[in-house]
JSON list of C-alpha atoms in Angstrom, two decimals:
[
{"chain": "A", "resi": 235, "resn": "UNK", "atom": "CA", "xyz": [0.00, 0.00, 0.00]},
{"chain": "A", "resi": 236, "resn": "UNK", "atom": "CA", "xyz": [0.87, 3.85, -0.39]},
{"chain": "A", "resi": 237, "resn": "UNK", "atom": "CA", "xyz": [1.29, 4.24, 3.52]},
{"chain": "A", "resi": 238, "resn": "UNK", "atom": "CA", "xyz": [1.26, 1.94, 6.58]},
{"chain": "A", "resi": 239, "resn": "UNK", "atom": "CA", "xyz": [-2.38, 1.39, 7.44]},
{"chain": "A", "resi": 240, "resn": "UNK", "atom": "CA", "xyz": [-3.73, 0.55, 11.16]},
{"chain": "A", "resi": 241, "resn": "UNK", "atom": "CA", "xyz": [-6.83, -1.05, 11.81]},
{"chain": "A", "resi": 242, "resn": "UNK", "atom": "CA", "xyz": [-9.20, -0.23, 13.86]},
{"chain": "A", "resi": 243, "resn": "UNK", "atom": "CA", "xyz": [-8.47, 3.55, 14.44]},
{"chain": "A", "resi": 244, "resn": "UNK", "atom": "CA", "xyz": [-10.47, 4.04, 17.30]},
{"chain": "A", "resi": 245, "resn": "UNK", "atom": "CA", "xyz": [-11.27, 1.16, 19.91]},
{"chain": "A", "resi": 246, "resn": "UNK", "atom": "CA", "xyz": [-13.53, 0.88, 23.41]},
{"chain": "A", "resi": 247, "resn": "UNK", "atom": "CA", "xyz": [-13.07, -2.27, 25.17]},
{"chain": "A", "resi": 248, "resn": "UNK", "atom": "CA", "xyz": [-14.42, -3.32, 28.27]},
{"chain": "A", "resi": 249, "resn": "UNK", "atom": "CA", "xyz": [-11.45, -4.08, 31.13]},
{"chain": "A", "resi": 250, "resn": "UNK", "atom": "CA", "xyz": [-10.70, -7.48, 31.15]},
{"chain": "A", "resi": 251, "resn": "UNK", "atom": "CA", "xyz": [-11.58, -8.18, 27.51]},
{"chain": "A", "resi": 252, "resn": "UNK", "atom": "CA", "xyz": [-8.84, -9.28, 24.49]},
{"chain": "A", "resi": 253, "resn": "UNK", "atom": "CA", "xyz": [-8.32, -7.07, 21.89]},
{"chain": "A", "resi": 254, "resn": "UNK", "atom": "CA", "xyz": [-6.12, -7.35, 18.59]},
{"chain": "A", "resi": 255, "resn": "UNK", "atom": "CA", "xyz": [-4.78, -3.97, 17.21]},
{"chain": "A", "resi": 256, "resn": "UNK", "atom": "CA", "xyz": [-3.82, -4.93, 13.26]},
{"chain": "A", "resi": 257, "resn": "UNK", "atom": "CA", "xyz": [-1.18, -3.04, 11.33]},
{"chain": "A", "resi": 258, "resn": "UNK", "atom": "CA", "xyz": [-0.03, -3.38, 7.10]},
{"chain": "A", "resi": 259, "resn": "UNK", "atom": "CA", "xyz": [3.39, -2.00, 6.70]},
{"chain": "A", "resi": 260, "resn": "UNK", "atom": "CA", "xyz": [4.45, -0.78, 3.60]},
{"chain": "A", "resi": 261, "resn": "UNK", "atom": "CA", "xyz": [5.42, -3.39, 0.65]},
{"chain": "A", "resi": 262, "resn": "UNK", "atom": "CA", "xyz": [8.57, -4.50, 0.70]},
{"chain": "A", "resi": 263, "resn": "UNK", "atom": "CA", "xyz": [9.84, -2.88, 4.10]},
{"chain": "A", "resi": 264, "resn": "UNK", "atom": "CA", "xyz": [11.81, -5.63, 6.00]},
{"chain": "A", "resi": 265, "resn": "UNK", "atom": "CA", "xyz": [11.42, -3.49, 9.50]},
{"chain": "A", "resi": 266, "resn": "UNK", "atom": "CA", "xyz": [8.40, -3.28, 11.62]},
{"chain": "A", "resi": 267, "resn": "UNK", "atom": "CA", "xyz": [7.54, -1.40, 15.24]},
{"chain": "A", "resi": 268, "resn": "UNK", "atom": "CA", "xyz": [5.01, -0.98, 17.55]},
{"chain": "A", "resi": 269, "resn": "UNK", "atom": "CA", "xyz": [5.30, 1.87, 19.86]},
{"chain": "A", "resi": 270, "resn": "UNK", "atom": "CA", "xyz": [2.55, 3.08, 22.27]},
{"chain": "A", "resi": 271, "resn": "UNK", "atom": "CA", "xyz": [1.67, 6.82, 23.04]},
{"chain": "A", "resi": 272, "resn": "UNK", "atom": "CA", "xyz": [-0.08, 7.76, 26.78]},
{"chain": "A", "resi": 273, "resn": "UNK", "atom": "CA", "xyz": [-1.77, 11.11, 26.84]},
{"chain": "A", "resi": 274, "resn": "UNK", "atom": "CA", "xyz": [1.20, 13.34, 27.55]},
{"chain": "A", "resi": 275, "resn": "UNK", "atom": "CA", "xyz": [3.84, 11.13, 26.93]},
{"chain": "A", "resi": 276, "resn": "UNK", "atom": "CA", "xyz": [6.46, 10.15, 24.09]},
{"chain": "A", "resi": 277, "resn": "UNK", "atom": "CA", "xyz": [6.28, 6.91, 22.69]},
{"chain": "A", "resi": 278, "resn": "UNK", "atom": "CA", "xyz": [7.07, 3.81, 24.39]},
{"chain": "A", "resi": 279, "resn": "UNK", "atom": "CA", "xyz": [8.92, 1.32, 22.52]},
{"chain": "A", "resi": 280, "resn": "UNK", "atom": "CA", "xyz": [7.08, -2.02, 22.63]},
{"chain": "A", "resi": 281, "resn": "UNK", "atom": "CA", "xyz": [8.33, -4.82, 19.87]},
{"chain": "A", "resi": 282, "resn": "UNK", "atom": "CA", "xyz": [10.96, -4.48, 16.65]},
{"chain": "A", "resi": 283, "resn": "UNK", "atom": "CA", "xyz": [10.39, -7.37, 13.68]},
{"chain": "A", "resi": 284, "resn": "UNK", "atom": "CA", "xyz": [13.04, -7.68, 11.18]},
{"chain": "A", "resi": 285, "resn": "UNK", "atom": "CA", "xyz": [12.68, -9.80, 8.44]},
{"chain": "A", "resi": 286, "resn": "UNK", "atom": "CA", "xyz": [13.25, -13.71, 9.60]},
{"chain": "A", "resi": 287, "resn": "UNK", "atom": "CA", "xyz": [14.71, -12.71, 12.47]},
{"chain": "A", "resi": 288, "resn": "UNK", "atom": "CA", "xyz": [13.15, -13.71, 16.34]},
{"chain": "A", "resi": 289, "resn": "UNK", "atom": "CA", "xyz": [11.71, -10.29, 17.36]},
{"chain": "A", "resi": 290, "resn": "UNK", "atom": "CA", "xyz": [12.80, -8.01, 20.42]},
{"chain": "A", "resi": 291, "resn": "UNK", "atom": "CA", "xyz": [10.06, -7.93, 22.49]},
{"chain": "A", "resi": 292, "resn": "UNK", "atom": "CA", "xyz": [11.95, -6.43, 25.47]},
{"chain": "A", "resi": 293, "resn": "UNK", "atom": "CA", "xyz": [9.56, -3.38, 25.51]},
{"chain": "A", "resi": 294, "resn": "UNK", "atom": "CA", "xyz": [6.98, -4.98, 26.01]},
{"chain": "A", "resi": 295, "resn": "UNK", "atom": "CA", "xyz": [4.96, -4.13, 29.55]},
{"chain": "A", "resi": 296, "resn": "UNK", "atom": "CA", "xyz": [4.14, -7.38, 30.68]},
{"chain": "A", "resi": 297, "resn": "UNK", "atom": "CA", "xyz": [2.85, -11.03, 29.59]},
{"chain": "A", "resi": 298, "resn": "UNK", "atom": "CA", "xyz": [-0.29, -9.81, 28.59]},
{"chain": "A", "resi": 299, "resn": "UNK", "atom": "CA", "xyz": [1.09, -8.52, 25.33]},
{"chain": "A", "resi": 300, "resn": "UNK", "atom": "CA", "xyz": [2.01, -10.52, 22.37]},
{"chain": "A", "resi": 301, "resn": "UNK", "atom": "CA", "xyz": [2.64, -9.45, 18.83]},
{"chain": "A", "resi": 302, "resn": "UNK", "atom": "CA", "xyz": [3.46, -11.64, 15.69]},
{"chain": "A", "resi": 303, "resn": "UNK", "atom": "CA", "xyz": [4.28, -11.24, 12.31]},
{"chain": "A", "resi": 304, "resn": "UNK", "atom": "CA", "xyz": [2.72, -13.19, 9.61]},
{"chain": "A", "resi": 305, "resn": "UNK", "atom": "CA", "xyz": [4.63, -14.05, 6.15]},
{"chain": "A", "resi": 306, "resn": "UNK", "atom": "CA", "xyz": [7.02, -11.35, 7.12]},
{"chain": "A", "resi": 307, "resn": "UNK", "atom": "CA", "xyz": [4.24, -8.28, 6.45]},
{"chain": "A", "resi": 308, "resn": "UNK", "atom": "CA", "xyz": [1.00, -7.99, 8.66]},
{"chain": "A", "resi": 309, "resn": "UNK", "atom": "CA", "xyz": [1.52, -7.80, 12.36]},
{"chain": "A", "resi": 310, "resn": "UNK", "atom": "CA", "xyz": [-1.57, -8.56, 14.81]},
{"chain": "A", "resi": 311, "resn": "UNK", "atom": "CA", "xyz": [-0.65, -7.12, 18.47]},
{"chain": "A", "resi": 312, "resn": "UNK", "atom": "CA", "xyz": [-2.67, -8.65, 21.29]},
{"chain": "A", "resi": 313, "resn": "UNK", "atom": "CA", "xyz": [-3.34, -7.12, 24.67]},
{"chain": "A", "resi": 314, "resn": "UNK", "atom": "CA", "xyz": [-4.91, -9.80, 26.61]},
{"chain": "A", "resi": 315, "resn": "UNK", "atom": "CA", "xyz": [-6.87, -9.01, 29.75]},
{"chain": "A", "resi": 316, "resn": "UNK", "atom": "CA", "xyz": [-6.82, -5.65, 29.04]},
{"chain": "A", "resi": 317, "resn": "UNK", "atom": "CA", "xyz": [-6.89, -3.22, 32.22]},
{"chain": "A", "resi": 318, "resn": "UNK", "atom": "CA", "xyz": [-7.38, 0.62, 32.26]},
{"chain": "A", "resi": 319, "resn": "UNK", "atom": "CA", "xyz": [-3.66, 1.42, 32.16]},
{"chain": "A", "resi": 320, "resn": "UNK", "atom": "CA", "xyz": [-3.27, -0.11, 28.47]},
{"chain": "A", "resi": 321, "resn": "UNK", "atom": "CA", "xyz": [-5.17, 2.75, 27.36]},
{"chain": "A", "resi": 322, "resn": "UNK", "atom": "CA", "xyz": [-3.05, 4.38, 24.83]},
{"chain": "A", "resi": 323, "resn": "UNK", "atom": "CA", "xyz": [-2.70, 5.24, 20.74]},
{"chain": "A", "resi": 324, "resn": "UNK", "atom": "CA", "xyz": [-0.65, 2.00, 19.99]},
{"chain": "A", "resi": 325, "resn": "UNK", "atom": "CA", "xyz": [1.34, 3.44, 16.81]},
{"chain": "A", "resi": 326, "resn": "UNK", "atom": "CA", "xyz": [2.74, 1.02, 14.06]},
{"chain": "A", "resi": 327, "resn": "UNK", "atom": "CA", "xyz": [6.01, 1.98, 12.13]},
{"chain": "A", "resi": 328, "resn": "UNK", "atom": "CA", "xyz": [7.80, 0.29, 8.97]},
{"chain": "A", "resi": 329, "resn": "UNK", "atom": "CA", "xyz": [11.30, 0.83, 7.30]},
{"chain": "A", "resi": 330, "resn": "UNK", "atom": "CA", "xyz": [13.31, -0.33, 4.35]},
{"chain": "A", "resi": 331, "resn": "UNK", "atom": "CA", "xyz": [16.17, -1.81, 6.80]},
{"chain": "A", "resi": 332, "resn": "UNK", "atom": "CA", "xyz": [16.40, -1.32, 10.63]},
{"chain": "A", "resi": 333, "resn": "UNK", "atom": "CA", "xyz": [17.79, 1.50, 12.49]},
{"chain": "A", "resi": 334, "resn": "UNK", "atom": "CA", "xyz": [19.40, 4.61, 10.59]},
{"chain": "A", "resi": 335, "resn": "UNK", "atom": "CA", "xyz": [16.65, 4.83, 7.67]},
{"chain": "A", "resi": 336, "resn": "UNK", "atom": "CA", "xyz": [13.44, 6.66, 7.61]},
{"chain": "A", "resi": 337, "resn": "UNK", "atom": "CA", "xyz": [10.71, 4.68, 9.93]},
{"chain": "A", "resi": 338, "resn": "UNK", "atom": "CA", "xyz": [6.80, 5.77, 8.33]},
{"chain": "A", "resi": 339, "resn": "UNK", "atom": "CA", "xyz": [4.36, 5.56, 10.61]},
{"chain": "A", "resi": 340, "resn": "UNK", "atom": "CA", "xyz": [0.81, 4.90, 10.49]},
{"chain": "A", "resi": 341, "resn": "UNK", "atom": "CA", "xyz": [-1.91, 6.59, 12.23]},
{"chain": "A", "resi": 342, "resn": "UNK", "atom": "CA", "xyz": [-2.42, 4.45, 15.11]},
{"chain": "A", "resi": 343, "resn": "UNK", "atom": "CA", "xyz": [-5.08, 3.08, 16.92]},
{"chain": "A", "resi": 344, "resn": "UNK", "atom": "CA", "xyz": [-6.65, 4.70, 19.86]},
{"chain": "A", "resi": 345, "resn": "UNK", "atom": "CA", "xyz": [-7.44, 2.17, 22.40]},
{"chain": "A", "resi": 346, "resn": "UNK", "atom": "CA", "xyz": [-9.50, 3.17, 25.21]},
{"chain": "A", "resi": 347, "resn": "UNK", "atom": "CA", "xyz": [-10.17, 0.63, 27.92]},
{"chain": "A", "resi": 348, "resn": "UNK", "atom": "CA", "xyz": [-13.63, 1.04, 30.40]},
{"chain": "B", "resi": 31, "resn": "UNK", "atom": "CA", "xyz": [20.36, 5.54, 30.12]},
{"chain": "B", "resi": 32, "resn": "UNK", "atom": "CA", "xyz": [17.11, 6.00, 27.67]},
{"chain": "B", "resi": 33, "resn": "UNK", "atom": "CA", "xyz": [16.03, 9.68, 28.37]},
{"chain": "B", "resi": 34, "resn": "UNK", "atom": "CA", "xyz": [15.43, 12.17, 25.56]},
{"chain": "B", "resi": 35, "resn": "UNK", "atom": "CA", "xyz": [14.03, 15.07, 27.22]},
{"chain": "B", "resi": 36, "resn": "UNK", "atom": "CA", "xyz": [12.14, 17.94, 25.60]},
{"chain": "B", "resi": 37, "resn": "UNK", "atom": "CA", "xyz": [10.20, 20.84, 27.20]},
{"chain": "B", "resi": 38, "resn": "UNK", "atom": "CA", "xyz": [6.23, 20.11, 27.02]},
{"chain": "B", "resi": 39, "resn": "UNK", "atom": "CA", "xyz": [4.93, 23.24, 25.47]},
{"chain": "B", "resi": 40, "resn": "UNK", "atom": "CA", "xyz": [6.11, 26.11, 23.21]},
{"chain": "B", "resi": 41, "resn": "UNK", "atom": "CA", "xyz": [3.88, 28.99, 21.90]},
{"chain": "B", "resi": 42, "resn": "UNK", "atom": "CA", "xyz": [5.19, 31.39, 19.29]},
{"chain": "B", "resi": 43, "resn": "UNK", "atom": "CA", "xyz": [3.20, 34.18, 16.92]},
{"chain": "B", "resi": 44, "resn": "UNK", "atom": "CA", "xyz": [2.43, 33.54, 13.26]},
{"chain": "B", "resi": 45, "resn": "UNK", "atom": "CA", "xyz": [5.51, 34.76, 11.37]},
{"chain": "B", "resi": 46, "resn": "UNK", "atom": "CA", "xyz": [8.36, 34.29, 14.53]},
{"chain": "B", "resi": 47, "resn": "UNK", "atom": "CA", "xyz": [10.67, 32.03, 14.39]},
{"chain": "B", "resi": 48, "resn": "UNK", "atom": "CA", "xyz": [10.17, 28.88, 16.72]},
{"chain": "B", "resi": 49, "resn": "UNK", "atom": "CA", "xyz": [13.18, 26.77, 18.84]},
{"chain": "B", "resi": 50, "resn": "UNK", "atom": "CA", "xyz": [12.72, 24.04, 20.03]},
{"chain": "B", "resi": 51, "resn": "UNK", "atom": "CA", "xyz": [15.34, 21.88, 22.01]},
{"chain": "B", "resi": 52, "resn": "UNK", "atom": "CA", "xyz": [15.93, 18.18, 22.87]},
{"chain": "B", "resi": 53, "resn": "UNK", "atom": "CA", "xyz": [18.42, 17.09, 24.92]},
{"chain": "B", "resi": 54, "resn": "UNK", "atom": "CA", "xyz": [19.82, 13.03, 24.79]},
{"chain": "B", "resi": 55, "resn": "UNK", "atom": "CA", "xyz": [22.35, 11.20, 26.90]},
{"chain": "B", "resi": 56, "resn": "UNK", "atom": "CA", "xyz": [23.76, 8.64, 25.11]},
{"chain": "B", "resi": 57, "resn": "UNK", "atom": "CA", "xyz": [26.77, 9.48, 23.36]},
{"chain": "B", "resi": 58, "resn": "UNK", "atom": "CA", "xyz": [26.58, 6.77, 20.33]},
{"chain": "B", "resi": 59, "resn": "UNK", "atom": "CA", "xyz": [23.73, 8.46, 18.29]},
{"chain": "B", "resi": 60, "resn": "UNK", "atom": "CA", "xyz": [24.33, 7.65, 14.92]},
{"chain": "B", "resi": 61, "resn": "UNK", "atom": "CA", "xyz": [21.33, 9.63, 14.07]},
{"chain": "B", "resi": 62, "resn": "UNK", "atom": "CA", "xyz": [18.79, 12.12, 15.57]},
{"chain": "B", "resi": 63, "resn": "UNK", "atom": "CA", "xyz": [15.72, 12.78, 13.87]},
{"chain": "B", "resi": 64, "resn": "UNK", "atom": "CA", "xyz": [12.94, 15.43, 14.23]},
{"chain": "B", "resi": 65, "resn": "UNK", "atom": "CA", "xyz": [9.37, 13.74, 13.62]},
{"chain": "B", "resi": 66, "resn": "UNK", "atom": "CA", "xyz": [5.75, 16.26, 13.29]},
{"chain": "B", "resi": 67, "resn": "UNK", "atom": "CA", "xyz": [2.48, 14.73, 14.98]},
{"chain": "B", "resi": 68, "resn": "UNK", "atom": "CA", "xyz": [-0.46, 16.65, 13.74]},
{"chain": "B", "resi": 69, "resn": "UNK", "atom": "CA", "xyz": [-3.92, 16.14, 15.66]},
{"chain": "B", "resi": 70, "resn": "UNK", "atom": "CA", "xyz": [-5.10, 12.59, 15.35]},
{"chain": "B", "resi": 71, "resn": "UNK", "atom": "CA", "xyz": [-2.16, 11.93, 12.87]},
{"chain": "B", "resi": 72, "resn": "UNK", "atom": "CA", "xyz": [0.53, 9.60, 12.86]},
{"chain": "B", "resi": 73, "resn": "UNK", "atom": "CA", "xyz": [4.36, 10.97, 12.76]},
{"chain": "B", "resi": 74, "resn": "UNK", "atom": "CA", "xyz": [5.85, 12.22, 10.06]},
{"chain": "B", "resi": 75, "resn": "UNK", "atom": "CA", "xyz": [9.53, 12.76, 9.29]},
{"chain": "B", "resi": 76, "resn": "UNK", "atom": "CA", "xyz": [10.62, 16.14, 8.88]},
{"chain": "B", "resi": 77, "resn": "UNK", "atom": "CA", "xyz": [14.28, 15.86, 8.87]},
{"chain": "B", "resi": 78, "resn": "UNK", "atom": "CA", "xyz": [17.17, 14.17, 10.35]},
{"chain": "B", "resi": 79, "resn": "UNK", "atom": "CA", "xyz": [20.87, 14.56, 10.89]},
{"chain": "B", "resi": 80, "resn": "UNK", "atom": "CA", "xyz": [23.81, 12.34, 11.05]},
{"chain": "B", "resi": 81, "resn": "UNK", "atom": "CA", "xyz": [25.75, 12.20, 13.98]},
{"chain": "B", "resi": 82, "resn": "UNK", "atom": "CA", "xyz": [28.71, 13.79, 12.70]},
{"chain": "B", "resi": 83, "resn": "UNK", "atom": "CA", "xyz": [27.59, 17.04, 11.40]},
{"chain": "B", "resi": 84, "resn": "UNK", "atom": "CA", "xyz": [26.24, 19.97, 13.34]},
{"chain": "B", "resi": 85, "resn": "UNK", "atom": "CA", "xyz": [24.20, 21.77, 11.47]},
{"chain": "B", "resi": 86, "resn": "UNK", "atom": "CA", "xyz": [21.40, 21.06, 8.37]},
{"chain": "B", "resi": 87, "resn": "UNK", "atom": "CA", "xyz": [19.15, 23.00, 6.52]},
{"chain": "B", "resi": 88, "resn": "UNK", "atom": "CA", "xyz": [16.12, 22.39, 4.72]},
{"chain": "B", "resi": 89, "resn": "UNK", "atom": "CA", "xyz": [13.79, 25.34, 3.79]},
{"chain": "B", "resi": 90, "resn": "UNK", "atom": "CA", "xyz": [12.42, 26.47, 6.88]},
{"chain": "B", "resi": 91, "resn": "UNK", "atom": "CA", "xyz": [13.63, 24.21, 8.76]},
{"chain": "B", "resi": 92, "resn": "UNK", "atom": "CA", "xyz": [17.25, 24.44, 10.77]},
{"chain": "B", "resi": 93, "resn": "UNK", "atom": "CA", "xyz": [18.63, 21.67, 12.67]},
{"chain": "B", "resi": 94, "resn": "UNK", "atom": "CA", "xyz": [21.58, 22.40, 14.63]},
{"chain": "B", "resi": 95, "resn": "UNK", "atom": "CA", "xyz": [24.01, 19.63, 17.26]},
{"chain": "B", "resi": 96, "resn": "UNK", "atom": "CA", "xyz": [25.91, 20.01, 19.57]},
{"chain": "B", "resi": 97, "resn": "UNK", "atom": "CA", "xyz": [27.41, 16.82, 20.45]},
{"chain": "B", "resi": 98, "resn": "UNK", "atom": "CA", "xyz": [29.36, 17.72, 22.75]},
{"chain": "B", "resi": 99, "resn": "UNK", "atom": "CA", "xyz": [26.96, 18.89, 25.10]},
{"chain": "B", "resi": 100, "resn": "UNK", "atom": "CA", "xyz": [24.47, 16.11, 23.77]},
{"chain": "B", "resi": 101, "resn": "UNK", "atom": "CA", "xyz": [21.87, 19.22, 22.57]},
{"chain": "B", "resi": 102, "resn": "UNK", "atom": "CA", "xyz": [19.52, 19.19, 19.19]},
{"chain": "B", "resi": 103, "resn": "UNK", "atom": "CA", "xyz": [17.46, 21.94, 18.39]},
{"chain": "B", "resi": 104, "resn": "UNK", "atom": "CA", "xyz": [14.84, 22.46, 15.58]},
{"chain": "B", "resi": 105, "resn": "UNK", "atom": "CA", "xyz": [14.53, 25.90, 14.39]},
{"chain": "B", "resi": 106, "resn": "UNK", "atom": "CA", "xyz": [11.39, 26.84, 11.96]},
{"chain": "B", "resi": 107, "resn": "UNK", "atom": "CA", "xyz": [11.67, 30.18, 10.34]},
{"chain": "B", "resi": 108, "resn": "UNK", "atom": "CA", "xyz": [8.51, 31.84, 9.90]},
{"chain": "B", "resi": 109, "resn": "UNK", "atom": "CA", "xyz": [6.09, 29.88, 11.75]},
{"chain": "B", "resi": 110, "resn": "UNK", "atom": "CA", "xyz": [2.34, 29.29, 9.96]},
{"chain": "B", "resi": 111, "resn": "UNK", "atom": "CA", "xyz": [-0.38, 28.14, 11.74]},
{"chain": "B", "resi": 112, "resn": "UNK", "atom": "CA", "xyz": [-0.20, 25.12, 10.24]},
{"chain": "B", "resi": 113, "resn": "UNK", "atom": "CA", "xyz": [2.93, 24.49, 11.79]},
{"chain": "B", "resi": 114, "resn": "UNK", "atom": "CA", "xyz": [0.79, 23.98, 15.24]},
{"chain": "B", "resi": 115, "resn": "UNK", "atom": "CA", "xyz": [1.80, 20.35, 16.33]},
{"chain": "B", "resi": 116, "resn": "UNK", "atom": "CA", "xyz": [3.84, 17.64, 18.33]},
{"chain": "B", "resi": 117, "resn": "UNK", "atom": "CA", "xyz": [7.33, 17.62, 17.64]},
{"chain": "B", "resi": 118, "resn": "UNK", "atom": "CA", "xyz": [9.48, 14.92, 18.60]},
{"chain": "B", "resi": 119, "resn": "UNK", "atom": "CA", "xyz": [12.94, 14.30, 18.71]},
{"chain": "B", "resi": 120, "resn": "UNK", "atom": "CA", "xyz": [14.45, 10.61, 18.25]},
{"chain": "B", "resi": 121, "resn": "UNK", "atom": "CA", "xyz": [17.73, 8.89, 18.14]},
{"chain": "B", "resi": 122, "resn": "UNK", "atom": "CA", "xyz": [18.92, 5.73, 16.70]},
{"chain": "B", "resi": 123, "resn": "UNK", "atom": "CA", "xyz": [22.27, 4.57, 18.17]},
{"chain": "B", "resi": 124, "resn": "UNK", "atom": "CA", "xyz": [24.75, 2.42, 16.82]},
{"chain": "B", "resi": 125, "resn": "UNK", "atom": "CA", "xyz": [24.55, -0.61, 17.26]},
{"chain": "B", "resi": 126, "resn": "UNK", "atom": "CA", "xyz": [20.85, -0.67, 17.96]},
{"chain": "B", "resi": 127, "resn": "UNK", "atom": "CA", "xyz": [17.42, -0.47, 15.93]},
{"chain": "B", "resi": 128, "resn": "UNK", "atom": "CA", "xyz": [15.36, 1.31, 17.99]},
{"chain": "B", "resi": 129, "resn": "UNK", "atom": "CA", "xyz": [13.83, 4.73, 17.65]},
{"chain": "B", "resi": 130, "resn": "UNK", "atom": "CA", "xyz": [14.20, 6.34, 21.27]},
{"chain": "B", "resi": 131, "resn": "UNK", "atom": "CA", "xyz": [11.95, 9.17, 21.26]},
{"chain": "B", "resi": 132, "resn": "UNK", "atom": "CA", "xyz": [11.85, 12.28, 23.17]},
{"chain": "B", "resi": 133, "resn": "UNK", "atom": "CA", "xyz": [8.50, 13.16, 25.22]},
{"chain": "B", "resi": 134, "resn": "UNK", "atom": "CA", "xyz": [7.27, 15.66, 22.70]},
{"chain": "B", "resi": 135, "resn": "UNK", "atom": "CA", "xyz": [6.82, 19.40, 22.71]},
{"chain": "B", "resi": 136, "resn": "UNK", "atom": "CA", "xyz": [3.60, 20.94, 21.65]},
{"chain": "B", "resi": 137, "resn": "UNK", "atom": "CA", "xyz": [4.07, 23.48, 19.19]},
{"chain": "B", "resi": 138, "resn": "UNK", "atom": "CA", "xyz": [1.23, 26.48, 19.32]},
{"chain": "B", "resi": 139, "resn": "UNK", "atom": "CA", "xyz": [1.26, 29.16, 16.47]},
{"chain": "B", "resi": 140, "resn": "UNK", "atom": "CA", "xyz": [-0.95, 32.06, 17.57]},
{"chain": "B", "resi": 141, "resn": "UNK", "atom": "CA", "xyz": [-2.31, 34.58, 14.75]}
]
């Protein structure tokens, strides 16, 4: 696609509930991130795919949160149990290679949690 | 450690010119970038610098470094109202693949 696309934009969940936050990098980028955004604060590093490789999950915030990458393009991330503290725009980034190259992001997905 | 640290808030008039800082800690930034969040928006790259310069321009936009003291500043001559936003600062370090970001400072452009 022309840009990396997030799906849903906007989500309510009740606390306690699963929820799967789904994000389409652009074609042919190798790199993918999810980040998180609280209200008033930068963005919290949560899991880095590259390529084949096993994925760094060390930002992740606890065991509730899992991510995967399927055929080395979509990536589902899954906040199980949610509570009220995972509410947050969860942003999704992509790049050509990892590190020093331009990371596009896409518009995120606002997850609020009742 | 981690931090990139940028004041919260910065409001300038429509045709000033706006500053705004970060400050990072780690000395092996390879490069530090300057990203715009507009309301409901993703980011969007602006501009970036390598490590080993100190200064780049593009159009409006200044970006100045001063590694020594670990400082990065964004300068944006003339300000618009349409320049009202986030602005983050970022670094990648060597060695490394993530994007540590700085906190954010909200821009405000009054007419």
């Amino acid at each position: 696609g022309a840009g990396v696309s997030q799906s849903p934009s906007n989500k309510v969940t009740e606390k306690g509930k699963d929820v799967e936050l789904r994000c389409d990098p652009i074609s042919g980028h190798t790199a993918l991130y999810w980040y998180r955004q609280s209200l008033g604060q930068g963005l919290e590093f949560l899991i880095y795919f590259q390529g084949n490789s096993a994925p760094d999950k060390s930002g992740l915030p606890s065991d509730r949160f899992s991510a995967e990458r399927t055929g080395g393009s979509v990536s589902t991330l899954t906040i199980q149990r949610t509570q009220q503290e995972d509410s947050a725009v969860y942003l999704c980034a992509s790049s050509l290679v990892h590190g020093n190259t331009e990371a596009f992001f896409g518009q995120g997905t606002r997850l609020t949690v009742v | 450690g981690e931090d990139v640290e940028q004041s919260l808030f910065l409001s300038v008039r429509e045709g000033d010119s706006s500053v705004i800082n970060c400050t990072y800690t780690d000395s092996s930034s390879t490069y530090l970038y300057w990203y715009k969040q507009e309301p409901g928006a993703g980011l969007q790259l602006l501009t970036y610098i390598f490590s080993n310069m100190d200064m780049k321009q593009d159009q409006r936009l200044t970006v100045l470094l001063n590694k020594k003291d670990k400082h990065l500043s964004l300068r944006i001559a003339d300000t618009q109202t349409g320049d009202s936003a986030i602005y983050f600062c970022a670094e990648t370090r060597q060695g490394t693949y993530k994007y540590i970001f700085g906190t954010g400072t909200r821009l405000k452009v009054l007419a």
